PDB file of C-alpha atoms in Angstrom:
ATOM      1  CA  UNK A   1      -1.490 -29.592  -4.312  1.00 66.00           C
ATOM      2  CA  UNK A   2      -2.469 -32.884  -3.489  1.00 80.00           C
ATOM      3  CA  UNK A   3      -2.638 -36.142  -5.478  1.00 82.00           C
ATOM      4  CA  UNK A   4      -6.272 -36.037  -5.962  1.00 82.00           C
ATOM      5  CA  UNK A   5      -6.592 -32.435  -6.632  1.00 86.00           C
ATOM      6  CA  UNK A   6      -3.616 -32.650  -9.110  1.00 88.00           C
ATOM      7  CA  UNK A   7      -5.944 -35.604 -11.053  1.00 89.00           C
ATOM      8  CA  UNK A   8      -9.165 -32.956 -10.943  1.00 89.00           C
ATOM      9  CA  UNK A   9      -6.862 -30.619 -12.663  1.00 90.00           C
ATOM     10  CA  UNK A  10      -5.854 -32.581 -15.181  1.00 92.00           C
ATOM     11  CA  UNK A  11      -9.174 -33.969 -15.893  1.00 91.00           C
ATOM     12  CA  UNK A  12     -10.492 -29.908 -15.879  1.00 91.00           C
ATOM     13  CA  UNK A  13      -7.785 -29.799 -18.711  1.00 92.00           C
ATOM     14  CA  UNK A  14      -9.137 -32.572 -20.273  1.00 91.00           C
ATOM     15  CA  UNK A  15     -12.997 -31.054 -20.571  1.00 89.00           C
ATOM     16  CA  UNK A  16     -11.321 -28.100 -21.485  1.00 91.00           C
ATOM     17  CA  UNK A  17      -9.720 -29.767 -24.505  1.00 91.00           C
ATOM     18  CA  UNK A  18     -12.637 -31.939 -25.370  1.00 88.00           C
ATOM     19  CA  UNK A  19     -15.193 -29.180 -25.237  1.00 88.00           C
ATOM     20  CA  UNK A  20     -12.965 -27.546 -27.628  1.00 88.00           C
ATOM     21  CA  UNK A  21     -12.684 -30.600 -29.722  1.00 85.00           C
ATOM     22  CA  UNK A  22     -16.697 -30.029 -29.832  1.00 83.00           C
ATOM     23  CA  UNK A  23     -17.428 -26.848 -30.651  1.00 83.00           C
ATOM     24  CA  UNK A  24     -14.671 -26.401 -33.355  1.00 84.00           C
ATOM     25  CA  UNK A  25     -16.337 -25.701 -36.695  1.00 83.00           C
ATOM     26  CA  UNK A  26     -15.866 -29.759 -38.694  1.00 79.00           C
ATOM     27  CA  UNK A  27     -17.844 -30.668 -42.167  1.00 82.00           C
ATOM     28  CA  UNK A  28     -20.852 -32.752 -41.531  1.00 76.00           C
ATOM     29  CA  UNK A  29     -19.590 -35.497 -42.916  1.00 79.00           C
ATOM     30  CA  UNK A  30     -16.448 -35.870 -40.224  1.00 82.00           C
ATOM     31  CA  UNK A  31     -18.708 -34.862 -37.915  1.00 81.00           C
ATOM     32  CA  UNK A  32     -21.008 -37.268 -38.344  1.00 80.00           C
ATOM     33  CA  UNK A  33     -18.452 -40.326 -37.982  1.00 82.00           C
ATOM     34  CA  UNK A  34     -16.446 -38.631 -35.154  1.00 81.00           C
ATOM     35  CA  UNK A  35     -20.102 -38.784 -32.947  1.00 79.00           C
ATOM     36  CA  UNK A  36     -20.727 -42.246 -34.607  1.00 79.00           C
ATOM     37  CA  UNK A  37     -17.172 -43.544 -33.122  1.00 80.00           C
ATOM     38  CA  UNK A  38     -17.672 -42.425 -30.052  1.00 79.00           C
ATOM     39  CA  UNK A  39     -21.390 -43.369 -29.446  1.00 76.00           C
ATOM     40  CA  UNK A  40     -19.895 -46.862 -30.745  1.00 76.00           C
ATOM     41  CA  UNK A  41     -17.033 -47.933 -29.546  1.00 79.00           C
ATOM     42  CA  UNK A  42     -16.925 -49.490 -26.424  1.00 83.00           C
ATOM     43  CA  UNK A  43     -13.901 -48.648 -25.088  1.00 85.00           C
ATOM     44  CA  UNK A  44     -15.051 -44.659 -25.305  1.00 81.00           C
ATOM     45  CA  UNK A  45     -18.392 -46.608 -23.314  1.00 81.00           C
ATOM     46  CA  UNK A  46     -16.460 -47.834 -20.356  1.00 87.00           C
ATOM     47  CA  UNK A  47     -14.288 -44.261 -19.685  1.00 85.00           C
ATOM     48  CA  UNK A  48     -17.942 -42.664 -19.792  1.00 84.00           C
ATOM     49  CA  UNK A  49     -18.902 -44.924 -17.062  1.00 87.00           C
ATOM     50  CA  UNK A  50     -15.764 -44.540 -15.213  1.00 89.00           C
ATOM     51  CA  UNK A  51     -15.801 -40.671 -15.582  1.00 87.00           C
ATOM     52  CA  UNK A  52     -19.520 -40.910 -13.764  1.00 88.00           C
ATOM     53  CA  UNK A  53     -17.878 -42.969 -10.759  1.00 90.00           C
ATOM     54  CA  UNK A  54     -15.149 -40.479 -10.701  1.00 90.00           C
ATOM     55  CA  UNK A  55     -17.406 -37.534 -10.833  1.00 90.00           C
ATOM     56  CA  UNK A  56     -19.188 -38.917  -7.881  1.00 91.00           C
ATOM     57  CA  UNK A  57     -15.782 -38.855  -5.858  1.00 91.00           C
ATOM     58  CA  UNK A  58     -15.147 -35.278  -7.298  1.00 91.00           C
ATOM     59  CA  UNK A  59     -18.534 -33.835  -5.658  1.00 91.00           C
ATOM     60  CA  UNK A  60     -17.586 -35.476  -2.520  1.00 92.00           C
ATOM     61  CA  UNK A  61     -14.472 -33.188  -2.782  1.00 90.00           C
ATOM     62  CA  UNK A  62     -16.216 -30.246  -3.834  1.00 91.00           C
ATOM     63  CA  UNK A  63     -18.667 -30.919  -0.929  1.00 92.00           C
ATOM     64  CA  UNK A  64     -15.673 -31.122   1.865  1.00 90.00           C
ATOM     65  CA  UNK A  65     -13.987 -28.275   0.204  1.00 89.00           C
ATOM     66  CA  UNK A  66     -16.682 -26.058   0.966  1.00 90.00           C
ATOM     67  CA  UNK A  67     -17.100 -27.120   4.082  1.00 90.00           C
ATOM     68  CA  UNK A  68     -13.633 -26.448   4.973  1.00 88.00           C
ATOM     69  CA  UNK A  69     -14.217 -22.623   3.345  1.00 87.00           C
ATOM     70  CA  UNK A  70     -16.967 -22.401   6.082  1.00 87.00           C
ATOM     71  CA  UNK A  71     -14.885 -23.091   8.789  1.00 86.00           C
ATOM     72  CA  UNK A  72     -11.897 -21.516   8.358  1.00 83.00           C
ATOM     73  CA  UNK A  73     -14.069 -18.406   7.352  1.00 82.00           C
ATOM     74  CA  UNK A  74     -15.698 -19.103  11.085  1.00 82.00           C
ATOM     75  CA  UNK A  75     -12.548 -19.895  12.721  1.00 77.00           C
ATOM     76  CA  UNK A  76     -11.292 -16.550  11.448  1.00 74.00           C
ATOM     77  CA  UNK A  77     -14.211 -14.551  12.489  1.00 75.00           C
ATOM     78  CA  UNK A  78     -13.585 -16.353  16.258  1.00 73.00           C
ATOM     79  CA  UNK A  79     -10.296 -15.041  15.986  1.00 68.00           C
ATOM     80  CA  UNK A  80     -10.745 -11.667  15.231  1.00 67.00           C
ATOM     81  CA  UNK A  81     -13.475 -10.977  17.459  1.00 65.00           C
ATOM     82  CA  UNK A  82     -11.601 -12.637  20.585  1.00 57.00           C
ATOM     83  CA  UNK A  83      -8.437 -10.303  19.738  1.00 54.00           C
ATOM     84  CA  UNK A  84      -8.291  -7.710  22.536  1.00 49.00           C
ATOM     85  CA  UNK A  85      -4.518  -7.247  23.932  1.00 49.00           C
ATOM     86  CA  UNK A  86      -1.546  -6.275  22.021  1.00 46.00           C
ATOM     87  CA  UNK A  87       0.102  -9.873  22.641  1.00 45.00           C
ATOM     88  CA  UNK A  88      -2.953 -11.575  21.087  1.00 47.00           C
ATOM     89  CA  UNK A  89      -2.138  -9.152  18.454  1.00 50.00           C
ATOM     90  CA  UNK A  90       1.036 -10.661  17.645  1.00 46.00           C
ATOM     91  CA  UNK A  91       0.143 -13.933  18.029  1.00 47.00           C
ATOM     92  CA  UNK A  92      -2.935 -13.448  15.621  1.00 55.00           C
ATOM     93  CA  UNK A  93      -1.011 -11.237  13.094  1.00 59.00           C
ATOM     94  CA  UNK A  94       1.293 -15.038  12.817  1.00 63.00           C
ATOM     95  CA  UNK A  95      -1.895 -17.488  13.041  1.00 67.00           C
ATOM     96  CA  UNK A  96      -3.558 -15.099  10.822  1.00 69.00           C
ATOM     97  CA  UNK A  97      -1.679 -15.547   7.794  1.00 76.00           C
ATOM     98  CA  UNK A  98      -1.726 -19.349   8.940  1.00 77.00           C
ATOM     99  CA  UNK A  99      -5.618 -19.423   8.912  1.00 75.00           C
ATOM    100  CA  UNK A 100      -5.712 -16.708   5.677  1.00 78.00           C
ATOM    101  CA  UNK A 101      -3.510 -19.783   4.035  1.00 81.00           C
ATOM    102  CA  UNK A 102      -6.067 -22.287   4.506  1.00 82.00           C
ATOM    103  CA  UNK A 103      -8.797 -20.217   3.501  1.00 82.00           C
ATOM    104  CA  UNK A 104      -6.969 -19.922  -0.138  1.00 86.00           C
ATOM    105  CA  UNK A 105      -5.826 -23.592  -0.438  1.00 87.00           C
ATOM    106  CA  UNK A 106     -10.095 -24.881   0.565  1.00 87.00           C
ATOM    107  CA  UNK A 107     -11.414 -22.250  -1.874  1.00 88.00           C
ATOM    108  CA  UNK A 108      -8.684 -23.107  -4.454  1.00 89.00           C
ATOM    109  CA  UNK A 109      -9.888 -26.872  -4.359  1.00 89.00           C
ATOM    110  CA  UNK A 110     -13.589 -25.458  -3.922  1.00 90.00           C
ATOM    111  CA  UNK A 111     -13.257 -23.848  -7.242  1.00 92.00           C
ATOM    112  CA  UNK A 112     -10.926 -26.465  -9.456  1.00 92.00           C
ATOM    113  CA  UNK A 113     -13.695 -29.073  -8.249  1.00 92.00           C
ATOM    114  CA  UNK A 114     -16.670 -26.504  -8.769  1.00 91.00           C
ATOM    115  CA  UNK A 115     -15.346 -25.743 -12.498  1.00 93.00           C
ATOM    116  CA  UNK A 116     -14.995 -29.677 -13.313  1.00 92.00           C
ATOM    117  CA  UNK A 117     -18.394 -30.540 -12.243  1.00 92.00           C
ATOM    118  CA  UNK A 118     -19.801 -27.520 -13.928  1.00 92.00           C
ATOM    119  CA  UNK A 119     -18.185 -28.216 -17.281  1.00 92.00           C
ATOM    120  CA  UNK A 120     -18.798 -32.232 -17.388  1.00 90.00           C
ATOM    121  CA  UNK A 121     -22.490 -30.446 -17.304  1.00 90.00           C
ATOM    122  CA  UNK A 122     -21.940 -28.107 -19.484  1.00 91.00           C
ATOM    123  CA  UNK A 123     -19.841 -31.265 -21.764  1.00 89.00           C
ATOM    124  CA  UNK A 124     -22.459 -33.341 -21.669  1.00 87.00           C
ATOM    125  CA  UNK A 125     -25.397 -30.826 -23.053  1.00 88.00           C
ATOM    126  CA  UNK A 126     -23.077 -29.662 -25.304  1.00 87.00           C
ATOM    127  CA  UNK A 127     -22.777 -33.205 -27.129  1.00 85.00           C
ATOM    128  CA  UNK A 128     -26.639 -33.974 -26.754  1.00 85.00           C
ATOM    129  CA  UNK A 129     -27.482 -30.547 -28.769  1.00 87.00           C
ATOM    130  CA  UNK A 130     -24.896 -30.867 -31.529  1.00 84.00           C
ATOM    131  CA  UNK A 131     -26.213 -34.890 -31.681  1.00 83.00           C
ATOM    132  CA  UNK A 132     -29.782 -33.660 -32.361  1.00 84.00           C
ATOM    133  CA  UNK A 133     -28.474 -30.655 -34.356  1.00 83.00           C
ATOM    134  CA  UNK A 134     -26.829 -33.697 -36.779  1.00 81.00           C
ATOM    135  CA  UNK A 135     -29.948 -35.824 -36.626  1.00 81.00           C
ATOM    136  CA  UNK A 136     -32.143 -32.610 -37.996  1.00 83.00           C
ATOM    137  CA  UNK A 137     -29.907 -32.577 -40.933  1.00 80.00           C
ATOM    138  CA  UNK A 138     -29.408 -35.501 -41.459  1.00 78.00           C
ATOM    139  CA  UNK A 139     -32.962 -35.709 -41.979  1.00 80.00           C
ATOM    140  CA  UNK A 140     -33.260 -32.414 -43.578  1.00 81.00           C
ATOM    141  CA  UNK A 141     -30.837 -34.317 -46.381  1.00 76.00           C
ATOM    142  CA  UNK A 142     -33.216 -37.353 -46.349  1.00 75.00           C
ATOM    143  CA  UNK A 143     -36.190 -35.680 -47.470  1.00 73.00           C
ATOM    144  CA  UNK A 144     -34.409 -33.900 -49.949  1.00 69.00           C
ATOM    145  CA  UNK A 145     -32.915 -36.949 -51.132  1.00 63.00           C
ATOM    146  CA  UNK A 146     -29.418 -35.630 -51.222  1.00 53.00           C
ATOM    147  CA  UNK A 147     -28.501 -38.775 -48.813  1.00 51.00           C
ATOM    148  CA  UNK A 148     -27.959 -41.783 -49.502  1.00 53.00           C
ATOM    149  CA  UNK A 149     -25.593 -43.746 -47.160  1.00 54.00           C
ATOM    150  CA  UNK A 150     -28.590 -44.919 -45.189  1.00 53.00           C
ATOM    151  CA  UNK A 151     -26.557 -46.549 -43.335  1.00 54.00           C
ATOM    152  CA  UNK A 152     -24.765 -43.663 -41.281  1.00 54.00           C
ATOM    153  CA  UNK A 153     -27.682 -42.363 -40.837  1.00 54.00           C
ATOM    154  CA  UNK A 154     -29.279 -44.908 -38.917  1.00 57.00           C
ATOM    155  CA  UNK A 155     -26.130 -45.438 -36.686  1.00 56.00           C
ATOM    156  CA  UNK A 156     -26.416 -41.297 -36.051  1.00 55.00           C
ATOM    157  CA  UNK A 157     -29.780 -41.859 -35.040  1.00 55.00           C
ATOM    158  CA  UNK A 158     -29.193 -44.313 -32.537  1.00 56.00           C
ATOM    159  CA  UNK A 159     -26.007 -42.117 -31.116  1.00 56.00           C
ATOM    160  CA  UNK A 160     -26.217 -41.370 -27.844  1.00 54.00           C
ATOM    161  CA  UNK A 161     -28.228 -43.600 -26.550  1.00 53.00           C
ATOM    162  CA  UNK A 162     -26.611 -46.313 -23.978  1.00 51.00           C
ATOM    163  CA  UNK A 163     -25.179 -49.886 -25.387  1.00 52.00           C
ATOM    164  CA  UNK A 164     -27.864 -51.816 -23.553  1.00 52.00           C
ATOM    165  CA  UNK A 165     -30.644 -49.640 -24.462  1.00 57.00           C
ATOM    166  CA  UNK A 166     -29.781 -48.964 -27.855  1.00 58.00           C
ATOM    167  CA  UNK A 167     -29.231 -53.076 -28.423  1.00 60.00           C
ATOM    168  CA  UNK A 168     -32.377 -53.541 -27.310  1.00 63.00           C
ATOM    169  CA  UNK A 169     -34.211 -50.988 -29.231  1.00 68.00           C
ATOM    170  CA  UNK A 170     -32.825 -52.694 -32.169  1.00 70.00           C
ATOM    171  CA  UNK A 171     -33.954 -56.061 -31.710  1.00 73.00           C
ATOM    172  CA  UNK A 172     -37.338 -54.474 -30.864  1.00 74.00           C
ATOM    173  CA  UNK A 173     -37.294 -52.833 -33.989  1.00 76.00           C
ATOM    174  CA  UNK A 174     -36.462 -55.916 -35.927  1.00 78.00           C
ATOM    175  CA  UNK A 175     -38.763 -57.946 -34.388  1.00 81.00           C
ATOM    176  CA  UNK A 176     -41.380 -55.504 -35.361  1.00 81.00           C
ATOM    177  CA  UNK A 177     -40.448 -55.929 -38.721  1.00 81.00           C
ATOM    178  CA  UNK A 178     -40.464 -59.565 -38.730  1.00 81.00           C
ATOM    179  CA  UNK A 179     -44.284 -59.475 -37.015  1.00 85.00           C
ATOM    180  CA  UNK A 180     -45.478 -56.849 -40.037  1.00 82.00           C
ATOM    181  CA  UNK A 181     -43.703 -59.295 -42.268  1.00 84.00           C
ATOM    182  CA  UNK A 182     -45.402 -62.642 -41.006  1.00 83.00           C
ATOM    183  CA  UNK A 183     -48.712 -60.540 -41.177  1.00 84.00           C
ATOM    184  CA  UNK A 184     -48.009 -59.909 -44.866  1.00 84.00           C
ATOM    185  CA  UNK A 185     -47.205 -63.412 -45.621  1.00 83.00           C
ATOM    186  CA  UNK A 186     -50.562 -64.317 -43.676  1.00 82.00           C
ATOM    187  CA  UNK A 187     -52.185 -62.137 -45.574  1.00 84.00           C
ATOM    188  CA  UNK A 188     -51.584 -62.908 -48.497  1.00 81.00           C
ATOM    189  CA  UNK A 189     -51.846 -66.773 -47.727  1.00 82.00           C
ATOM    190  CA  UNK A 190     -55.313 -65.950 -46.743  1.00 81.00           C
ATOM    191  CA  UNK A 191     -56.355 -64.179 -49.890  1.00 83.00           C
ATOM    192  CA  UNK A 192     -54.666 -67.324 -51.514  1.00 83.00           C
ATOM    193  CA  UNK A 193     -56.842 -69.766 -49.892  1.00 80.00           C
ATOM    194  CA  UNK A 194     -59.616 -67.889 -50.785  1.00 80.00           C
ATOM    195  CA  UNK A 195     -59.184 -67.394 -54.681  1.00 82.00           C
ATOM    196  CA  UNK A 196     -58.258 -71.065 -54.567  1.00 81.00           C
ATOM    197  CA  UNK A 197     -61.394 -72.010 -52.481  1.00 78.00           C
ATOM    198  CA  UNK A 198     -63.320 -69.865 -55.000  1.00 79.00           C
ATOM    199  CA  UNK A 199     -61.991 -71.753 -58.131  1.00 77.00           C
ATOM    200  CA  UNK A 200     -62.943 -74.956 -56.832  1.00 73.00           C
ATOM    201  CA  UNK A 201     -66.109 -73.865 -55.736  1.00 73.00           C
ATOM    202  CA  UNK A 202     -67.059 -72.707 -58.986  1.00 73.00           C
ATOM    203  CA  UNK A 203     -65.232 -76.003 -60.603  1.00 75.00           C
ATOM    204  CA  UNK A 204     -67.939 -78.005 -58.433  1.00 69.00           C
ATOM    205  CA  UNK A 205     -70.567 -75.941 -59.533  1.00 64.00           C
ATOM    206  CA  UNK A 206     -69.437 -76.370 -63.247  1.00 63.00           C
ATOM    207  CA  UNK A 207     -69.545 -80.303 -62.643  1.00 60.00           C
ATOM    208  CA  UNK A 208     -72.616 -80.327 -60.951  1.00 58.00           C
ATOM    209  CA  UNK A 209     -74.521 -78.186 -64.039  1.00 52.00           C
ATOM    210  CA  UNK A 210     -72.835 -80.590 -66.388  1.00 54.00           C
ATOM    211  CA  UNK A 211     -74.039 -84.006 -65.109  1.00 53.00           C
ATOM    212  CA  UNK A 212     -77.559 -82.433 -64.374  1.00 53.00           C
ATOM    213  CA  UNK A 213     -77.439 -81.545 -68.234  1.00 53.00           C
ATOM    214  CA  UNK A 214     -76.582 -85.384 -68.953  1.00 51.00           C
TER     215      UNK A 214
END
């Protein structure tokens, strides 16, 4: 096996182990923070985006490996329909297990390259349905009110979404709340201005009555 091939293996290994890591049976709590770390931390951030580039090469491979499956299988065919004397016999009996050779090494790497793709799939729905699974409970607990670290909650929410976009959905957020904030203050500056203009209305009126009575 090749150098390449040998690294799909061990990153098939890899799923297989972190898939397992998944679906084994955790208490919400450790749950919870395990999803929160890796949504997170940034150094789980750049191996996500380096897994994408290398699962680009890997369906390059899986794309040349099936092309080599077609043409040995069409080489073969070639063979054993051009086979007519008893020397060509021989000679294809030897290139025969030559060609049957290839044929298991392309649809080896067809399959170890098939399986990887298909299980980074199979990874990555696997962690957006136990995410929303969490969030449900989580706020399942919140209207109970049987939570109250707020602030894990929150940082669940926001898991799984990408640094950039999740950064700026924040600030969006918080400048929403600033807006509804300064509207408040505005508000209430307004209603202010008007009880004061009121009082001194009425204090004019109150003068005026007063020197009309003198």
């Amino acid at each position: 096996m090749t150098l390449y091939y040998t690294l799909v293996f061990m990153l098939l290994v890899a799923e297989m182990a972190l898939f397992m890591l998944l679906v084994v049976p955790l208490p919400f709590t450790m749950r919870r923070r395990l999803f929160t770390f890796i949504s997170e931390n940034p150094v789980v951030a750049k191996v996500q985006y380096w897994l994408k580039i290398t699962f680009v090469f890997i369906l390059i491979l899986f794309i040349d490996s099936v092309n080599r499956v077609y043409r040995v299988q069409v080489e073969l065919a070639a063979a054993t329909e051009g086979n007519n004397g008893q020397s060509a016999t021989a000679i294809m009996g030897h290139e025969r297990l030559e060609v049957q050779a290839r044929k298991f090494y392309s649809q080896r790497n067809m399959y170890l390259c098939g399986f990887t793709l298909f299980l980074s799939l199979i990874l990555n729905r696997t962690y957006i349905m136990i995410l929303e699974t969490l969030r449900l409970e989580e706020r399942i607990k919140l209207y109970e009110g049987s939570e109250k670290n707020t602030k894990q909650a929150e940082k669940l929410a926001q898991a799984g979404d990408p640094g950039e976009i999740s950064r700026l959905k924040r600030e969006v957020k918080l400048r929403d709340q600033d807006i509804a904030t300064l509207k408040k203050q505005a508000e209430g500056l307004h209603r202010e201005y008007d009880e004061l203009a009121e009082k001194y209305g009425a204090t004019q009126e109150n003068g005026n009555f007063s020197k009309k009575d003198k």
